Coordinates of C-alpha atoms in Angstrom, one line a residue:
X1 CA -13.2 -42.3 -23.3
X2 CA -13.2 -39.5 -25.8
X3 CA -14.3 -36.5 -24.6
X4 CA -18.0 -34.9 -25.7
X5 CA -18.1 -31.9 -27.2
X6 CA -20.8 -29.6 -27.0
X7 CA -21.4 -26.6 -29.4
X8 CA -22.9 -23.7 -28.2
X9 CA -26.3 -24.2 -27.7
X10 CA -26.5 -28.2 -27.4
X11 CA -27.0 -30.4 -24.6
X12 CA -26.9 -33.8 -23.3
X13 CA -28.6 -35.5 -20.1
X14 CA -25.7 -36.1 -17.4
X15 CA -24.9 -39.9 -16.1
X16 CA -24.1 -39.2 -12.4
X17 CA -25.5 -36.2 -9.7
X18 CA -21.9 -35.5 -8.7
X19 CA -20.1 -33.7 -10.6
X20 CA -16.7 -31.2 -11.4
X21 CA -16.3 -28.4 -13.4
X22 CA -13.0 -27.0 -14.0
X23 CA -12.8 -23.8 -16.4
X24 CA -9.7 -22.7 -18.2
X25 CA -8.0 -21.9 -21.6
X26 CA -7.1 -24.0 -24.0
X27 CA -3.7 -22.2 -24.8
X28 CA -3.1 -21.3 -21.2
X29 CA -3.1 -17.5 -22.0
X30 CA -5.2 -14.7 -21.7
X31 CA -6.5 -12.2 -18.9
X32 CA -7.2 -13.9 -15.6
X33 CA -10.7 -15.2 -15.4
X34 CA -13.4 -15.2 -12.3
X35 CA -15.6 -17.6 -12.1
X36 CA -18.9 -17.5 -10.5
X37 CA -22.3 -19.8 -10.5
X38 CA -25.9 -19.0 -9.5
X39 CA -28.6 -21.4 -8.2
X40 CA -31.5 -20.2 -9.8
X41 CA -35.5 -20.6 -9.2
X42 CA -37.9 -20.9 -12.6
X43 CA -37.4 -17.0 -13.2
X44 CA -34.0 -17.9 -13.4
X45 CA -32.8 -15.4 -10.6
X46 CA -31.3 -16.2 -7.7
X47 CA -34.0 -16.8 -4.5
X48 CA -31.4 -14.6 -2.1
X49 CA -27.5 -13.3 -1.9
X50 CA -26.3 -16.8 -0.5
X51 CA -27.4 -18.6 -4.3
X52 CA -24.8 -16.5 -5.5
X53 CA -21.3 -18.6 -5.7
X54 CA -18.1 -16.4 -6.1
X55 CA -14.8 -15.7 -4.3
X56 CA -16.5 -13.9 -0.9
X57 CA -19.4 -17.0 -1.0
X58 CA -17.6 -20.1 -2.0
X59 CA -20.3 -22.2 -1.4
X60 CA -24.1 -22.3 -1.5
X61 CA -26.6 -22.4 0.7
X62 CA -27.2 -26.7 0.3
X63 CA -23.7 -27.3 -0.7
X64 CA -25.1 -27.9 -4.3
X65 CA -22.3 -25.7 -5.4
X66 CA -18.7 -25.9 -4.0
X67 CA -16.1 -23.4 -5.5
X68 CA -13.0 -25.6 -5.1
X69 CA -10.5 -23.2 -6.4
X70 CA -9.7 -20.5 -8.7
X71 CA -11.5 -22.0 -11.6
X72 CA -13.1 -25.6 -10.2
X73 CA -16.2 -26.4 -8.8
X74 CA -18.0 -29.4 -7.2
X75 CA -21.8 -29.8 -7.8
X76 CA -23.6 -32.1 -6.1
X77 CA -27.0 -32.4 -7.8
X78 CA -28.6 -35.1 -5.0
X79 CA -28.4 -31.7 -2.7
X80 CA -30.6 -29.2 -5.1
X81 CA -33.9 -28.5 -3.1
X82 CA -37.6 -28.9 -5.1
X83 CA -37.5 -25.4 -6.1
X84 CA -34.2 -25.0 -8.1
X85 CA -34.4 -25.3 -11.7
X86 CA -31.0 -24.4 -12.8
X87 CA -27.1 -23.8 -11.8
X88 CA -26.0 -21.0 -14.2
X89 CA -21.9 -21.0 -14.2
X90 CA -20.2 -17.9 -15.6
X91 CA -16.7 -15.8 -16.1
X92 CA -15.9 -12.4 -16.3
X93 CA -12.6 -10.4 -16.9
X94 CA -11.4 -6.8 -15.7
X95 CA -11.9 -4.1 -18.1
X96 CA -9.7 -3.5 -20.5
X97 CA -9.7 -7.3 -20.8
X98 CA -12.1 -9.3 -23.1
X99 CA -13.5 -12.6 -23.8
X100 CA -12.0 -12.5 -27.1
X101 CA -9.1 -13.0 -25.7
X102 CA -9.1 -15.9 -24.5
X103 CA -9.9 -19.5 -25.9
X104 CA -12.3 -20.5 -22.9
X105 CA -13.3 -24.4 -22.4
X106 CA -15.4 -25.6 -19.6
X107 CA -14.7 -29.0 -18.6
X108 CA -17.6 -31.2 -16.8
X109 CA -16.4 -34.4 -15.1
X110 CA -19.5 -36.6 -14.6
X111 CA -18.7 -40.1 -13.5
X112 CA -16.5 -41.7 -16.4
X113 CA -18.1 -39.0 -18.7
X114 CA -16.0 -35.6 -19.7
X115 CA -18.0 -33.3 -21.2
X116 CA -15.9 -30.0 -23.1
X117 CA -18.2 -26.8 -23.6
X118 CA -16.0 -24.5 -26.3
X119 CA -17.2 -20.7 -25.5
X120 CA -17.7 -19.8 -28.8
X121 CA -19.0 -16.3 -30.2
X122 CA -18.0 -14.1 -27.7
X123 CA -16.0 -11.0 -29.1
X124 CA -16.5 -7.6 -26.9
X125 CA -17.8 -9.4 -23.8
X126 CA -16.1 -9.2 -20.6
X127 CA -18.5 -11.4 -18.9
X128 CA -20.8 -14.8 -19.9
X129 CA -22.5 -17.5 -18.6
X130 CA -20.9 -20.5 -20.0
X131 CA -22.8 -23.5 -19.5
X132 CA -26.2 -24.1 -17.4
X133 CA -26.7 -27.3 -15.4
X134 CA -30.7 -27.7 -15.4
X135 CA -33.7 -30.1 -14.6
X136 CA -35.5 -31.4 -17.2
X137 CA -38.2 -33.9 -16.7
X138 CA -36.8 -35.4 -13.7
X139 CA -33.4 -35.7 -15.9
X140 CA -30.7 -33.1 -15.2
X141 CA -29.0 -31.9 -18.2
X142 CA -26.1 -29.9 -19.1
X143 CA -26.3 -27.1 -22.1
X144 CA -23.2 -25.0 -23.7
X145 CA -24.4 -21.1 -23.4
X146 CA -21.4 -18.5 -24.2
X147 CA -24.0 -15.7 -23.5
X148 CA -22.3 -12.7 -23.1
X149 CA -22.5 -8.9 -21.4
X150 CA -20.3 -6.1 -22.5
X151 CA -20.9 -4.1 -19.5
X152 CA -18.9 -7.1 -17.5
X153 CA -19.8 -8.5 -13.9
X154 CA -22.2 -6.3 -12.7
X155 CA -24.4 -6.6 -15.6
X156 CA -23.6 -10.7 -15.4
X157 CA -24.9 -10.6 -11.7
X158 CA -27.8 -8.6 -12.1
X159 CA -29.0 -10.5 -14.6
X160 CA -29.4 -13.3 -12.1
X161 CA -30.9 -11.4 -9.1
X162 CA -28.0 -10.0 -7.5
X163 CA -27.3 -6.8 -6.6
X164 CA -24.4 -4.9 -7.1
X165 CA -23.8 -1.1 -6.8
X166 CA -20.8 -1.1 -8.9
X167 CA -21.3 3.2 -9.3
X168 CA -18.4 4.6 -7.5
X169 CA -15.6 5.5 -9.9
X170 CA -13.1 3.3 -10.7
X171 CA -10.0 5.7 -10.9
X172 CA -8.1 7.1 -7.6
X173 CA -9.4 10.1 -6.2
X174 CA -7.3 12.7 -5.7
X175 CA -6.9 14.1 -1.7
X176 CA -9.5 17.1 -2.8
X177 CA -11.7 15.1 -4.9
X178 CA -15.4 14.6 -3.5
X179 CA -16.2 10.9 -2.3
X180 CA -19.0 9.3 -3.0
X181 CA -22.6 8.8 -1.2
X182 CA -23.5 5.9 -2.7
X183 CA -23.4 2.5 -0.3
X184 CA -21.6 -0.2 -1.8
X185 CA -23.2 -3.5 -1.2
X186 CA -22.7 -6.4 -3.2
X187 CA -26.0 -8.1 -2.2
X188 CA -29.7 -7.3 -1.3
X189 CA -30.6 -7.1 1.8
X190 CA -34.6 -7.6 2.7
X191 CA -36.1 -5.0 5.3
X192 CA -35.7 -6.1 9.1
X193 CA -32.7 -8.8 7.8
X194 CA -29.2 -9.2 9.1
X195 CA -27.3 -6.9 6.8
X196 CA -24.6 -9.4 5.0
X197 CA -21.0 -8.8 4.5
X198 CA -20.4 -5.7 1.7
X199 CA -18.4 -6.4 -0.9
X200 CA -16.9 -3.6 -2.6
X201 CA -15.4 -2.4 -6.1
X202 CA -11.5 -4.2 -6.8
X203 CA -12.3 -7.1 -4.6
X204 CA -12.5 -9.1 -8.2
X205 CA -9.0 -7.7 -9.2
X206 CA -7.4 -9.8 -5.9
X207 CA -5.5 -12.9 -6.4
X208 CA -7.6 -15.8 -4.4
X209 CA -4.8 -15.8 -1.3
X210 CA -5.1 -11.8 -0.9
X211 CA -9.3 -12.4 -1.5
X212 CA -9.5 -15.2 1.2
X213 CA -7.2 -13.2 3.9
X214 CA -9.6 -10.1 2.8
X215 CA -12.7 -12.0 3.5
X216 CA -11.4 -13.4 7.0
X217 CA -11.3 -10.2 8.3
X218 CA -14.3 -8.8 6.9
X219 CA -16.0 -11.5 8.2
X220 CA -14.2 -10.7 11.8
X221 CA -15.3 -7.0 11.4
X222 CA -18.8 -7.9 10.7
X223 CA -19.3 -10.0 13.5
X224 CA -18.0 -7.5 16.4
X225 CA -20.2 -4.9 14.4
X226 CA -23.2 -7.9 14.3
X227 CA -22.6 -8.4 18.1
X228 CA -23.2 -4.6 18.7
X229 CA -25.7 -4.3 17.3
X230 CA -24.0 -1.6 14.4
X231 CA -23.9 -3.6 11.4
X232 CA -25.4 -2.0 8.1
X233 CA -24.5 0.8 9.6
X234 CA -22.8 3.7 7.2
X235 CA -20.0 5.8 7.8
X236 CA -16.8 7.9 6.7
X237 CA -13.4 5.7 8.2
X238 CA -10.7 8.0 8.0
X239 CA -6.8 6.3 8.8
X240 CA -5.0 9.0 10.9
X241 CA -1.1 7.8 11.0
X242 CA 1.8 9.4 13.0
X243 CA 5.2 10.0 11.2
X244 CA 7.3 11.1 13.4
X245 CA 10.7 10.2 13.4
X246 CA 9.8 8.4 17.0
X247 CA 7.9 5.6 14.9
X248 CA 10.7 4.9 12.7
X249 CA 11.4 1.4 13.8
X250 CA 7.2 0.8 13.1
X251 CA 8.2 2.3 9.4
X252 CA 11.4 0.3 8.8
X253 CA 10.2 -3.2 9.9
X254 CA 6.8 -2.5 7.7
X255 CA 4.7 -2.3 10.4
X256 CA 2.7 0.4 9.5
X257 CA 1.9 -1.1 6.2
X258 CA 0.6 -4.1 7.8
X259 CA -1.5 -1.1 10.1
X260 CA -3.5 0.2 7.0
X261 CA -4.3 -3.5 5.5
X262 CA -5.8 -4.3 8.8
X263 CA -8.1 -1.3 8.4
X264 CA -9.4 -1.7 4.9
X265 CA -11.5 -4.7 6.2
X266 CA -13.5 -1.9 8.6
X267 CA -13.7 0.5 5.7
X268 CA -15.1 -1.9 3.6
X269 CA -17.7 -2.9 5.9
X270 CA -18.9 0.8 7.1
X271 CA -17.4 3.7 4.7
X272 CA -20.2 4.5 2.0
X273 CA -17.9 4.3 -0.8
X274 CA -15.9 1.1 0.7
X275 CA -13.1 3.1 0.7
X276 CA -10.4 4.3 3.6
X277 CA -9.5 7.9 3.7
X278 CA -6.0 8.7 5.2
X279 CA -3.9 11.1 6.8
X280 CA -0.6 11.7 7.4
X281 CA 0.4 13.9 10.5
X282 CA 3.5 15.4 12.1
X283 CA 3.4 19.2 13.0
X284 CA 1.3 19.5 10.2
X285 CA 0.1 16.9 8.1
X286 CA -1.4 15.7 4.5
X287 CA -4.6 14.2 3.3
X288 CA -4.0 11.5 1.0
X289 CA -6.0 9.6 -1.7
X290 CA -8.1 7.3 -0.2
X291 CA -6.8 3.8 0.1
X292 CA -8.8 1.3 -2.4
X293 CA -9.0 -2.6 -2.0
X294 CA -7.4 -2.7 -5.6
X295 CA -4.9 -0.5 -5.3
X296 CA -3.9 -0.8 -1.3
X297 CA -0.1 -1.9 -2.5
X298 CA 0.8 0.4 -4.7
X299 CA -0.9 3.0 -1.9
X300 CA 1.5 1.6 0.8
X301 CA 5.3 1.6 -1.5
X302 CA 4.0 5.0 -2.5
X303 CA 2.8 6.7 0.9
X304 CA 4.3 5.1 3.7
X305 CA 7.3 6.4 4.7
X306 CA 8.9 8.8 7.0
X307 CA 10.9 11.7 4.8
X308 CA 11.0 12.6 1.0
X309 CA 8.7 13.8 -1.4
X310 CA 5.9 11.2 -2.7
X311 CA 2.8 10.8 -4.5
X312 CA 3.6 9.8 -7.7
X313 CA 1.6 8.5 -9.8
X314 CA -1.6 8.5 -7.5
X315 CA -1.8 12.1 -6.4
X316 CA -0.1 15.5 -6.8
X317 CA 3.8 15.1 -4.5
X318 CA 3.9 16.1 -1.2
X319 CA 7.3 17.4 0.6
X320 CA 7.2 14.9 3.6
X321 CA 9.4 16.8 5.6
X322 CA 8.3 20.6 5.1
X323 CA 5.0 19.6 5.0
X324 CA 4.2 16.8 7.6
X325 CA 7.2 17.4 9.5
X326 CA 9.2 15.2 12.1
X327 CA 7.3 16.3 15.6
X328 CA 4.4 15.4 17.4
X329 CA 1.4 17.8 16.9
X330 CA -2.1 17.0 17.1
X331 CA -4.7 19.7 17.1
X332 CA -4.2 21.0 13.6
X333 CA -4.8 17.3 11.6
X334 CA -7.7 16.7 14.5
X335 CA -9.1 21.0 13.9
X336 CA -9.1 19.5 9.9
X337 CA -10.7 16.7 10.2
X338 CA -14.1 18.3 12.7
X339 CA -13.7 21.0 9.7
X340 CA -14.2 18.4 7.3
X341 CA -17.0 16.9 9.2
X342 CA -21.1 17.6 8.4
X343 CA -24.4 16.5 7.4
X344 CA -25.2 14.2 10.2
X345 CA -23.1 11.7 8.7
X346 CA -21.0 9.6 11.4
X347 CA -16.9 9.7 11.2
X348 CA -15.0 7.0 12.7
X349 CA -11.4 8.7 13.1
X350 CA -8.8 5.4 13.7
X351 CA -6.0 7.3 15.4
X352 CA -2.5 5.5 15.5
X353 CA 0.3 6.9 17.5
X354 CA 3.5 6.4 19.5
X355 CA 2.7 8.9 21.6
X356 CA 3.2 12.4 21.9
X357 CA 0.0 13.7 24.0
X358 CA 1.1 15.2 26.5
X359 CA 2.2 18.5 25.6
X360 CA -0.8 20.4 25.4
X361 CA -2.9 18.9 27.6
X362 CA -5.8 22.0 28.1
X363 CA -6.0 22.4 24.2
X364 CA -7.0 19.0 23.1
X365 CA -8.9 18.1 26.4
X366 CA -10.9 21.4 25.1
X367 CA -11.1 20.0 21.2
X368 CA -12.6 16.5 22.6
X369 CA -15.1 18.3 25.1
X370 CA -16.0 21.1 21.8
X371 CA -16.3 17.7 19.1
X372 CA -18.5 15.6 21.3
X373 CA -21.4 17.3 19.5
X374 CA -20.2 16.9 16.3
X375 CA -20.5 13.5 14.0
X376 CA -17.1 11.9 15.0
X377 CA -15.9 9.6 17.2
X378 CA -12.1 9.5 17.9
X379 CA -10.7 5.9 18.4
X380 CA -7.0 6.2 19.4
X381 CA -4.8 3.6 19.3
X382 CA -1.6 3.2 21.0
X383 CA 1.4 1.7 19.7
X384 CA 3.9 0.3 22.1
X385 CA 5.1 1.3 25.4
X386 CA 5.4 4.8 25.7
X387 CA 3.7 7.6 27.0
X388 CA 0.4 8.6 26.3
X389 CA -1.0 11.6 28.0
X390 CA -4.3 12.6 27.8
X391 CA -5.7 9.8 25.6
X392 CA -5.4 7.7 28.9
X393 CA -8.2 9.9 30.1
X394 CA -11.0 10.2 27.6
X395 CA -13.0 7.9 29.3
X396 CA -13.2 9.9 32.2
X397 CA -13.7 13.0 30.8
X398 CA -16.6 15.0 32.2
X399 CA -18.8 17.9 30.6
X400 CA -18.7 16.3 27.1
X401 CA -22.4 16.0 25.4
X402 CA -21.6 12.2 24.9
X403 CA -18.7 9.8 25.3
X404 CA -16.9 10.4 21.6
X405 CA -13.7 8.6 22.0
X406 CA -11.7 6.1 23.2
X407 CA -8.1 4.7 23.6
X408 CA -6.3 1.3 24.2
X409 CA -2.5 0.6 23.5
X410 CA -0.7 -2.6 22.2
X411 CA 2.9 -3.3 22.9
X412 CA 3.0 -5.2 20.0
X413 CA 0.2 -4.9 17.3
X414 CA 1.7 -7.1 14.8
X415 CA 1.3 -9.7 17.6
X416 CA -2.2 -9.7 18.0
X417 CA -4.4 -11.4 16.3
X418 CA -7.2 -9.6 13.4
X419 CA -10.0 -10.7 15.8
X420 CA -9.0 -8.8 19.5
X421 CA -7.9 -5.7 17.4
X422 CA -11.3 -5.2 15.6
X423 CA -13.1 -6.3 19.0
X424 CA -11.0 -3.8 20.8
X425 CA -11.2 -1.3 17.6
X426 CA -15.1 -1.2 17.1
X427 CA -15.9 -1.6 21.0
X428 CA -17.0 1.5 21.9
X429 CA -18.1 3.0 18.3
X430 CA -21.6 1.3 18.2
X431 CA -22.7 2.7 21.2
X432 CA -21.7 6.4 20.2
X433 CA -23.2 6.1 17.2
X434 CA -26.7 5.3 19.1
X435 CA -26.0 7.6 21.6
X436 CA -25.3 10.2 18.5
X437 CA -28.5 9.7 16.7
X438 CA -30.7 9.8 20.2
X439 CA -28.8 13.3 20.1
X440 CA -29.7 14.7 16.6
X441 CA -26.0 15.0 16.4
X442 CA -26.2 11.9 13.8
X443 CA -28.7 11.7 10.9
X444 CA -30.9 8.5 11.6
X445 CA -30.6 7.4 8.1
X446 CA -26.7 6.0 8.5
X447 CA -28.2 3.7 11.2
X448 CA -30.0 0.3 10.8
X449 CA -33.0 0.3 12.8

């Protein structure tokens, strides 16, 4: 059957209530495309977060809309409640990317029907609704939009009721730069409501595999933080990493890289900018541009490794070996980081190390008994079987103002799974932070009540 075309701003009444919609471009080029759908009340805005269909939602609240893939969806019409008027379904591209530069057709699949919506009109636009499903006098119809916003997915999504905070900067911030106050959150979240999984800026820019593996481990994070009672909760993540020439082995095999990807779910879910800041540490040690969802790759072939000079092109170089160094010492990247520390805002400090504290014993027991009444909590983690020192203390340690860190090894880390290392990551965190705030020592505002 030949197809039906519809012109931008025509309709026709569909034959069936199940239905597929499969967006693409006619020549096969052009920038990659997102594709998104709402499920919209009569003010044509979405009733809540979960009406919005994207990558990090795939499917809606009734199942009325299914994202299948990439660039399909199912819709199954006999599942749209009383209330629901409409099913807007959209596209947007990354900046510098436009519309224009594609040749965009929606494809609907309605029984024996196929129904082709050209976009058609859209020049500047980097995001559009393309065609809107909608109820008409008891008869559901299907009309060809191509409206279009310059401005791109956030303005697409705001249009429609969803909230997106898209203001932190784009471009990598240098190790000195200032960071951002501003919450990411990707949806609204009523007073006295769960607080929903964040999404944050870059998340768009993921290929679907590295998108889905991204939102299974959010989704882990959020539920230890959920069980503790800590999600919604805001605060600074900062990725402390020894490189010393004892982890070498954890460098070569890539280990370490596989370390920070791990963690970007927890920043994405507490840091205020959804961002992971990052240090470097030997006998001295270097703070790095944070590490971004977008650009976490590039971060890892450029930063990770154990001698050289680096940086290029994301920061200024830094000498690894005069600066960092080779050796194990701890108090001045832990004296920088309570330096950098204020404002009642909490710090979760994710400590990985092979080792190495057991050489001055008195100085850091001293520096965890003088930080317990500042804003950050000290998670160390142990990697492999080696000797720890004092970190197999801290939850013993008496005189401190509250219980600020805490320790647990793995032999293997690339061996256990993304659900037992947040749950052992994030035990201990929630209770500080209450603890903290009981204390004045962390401002009440960072905390969901």
């Amino acid at each position: 059957m030949t197809p039906r075309i519809l012109g931008r701003g025509e309709n026709t009444p569909l034959s069936t209530d199940r239905l597929t919609v499969a967006i693409g471009t006619a020549t096969g080029g052009g920038p990659a495309l997102d594709v998104v759908a709402f499920v919209l009340g009569p003010d044509r805005r979405v009733r809540n977060d979960a009406d919005f269909v994207f990558y990090n939602n795939p499917r809606s609240p009734g199942a009325e809309v299914t994202l299948t893939g990439p660039a399909t969806l199912d819709i199954d019409l006999t599942r749209v409640a009383d209330g629901i008027e409409r099913i807007a379904i959209g596209v947007s591209v990354d900046a510098p990317a436009t519309l224009d530069e594609s040749t965009i057709e929606t494809t609907l699949t309605a029984g024996a029907d196929t129904i082709v919506a050209p976009a058609q009109g859209l020049r500047s636009e980097r995001a559009a609704v393309l065609i809107e499903i909608y109820r008409r006098n008891a008869q559901w119809k299907v009309r060809s939009e191509s409206a279009g916003w310059d401005a791109g997915f956030a303005s697409l999504v705001r249009e429609h009721g969803v909230t997106v905070d898209d203001t932190p900067t784009s471009q990598t911030p240098t190790p000195d730069a200032p960071r951002s106050q501003t919450p990411v959150s990707a949806t609204p979240t009523a007073p006295g409501s769960t607080p929903g999984i964040r999404m944050v800026k870059g998340e768009e820019k993921l290929s679907l595999e590295k998108r889905q593996k991204l939102n299974l481990r959010k989704e882990q994070v959020h539920r230890v933080l959920l069980t503790k009672g800590a999600a919604g909760a805001t605060a600074r993540v900062v990725l402390v990493i020894d490189k010393t020439m004892s982890m070498r082995k954890l460098y070569k095999k890539q280990t370490v890289h596989r370390v920070v990807e791990r963690m970007i779910p927890v920043a994405t879910q507490l840091d205020s900018d959804g961002n992971l800041e990052a240090y470097l540490y030997g006998s001295g040690y270097a703070k790095l541009p944070d590490v971004t969802v977008a650009d976490s790759e590039i971060w890892m072939d450029t930063y990770i490794h154990l001698t050289g000079r680096h940086g290029a092109p994301l920061g200024p170089e830094i000498d690894y070996d005069r600066q960092i160094g080779g050796v194990n010492e701890e108090l001045p990247i832990m004296n920088a980081i309570l330096d950098d520390a204020g404002g009642g805002e909490p710090v979760l400090v994710l400590f990985f190390t092979d080792g190495g504290f057991h050489s001055k014993v008195p100085a850091i027991r001293s520096l965890i008994h003088t930080a317990s009444s500042r804003p950050v909590f000290w998670q160390f983690i142990g990697l492999g079987r080696n000797r720890f020192g004092i970190l197999t203390e801290l939850d013993t340690l008496a005189g401190r103002v509250i219980d600020n860190a805490g320790f647990f090894a793995i032999d293997d880390v690339d061996a256990m799974s993304d659900a037992d290392l947040y749950e052992q990551l994030l035990t201990e965190f929630p209770e500080w932070l209450r603890e903290a705030v009981r204390h004045s020592i962390v401002d009440a505002r960072y905390v969901p009540r």
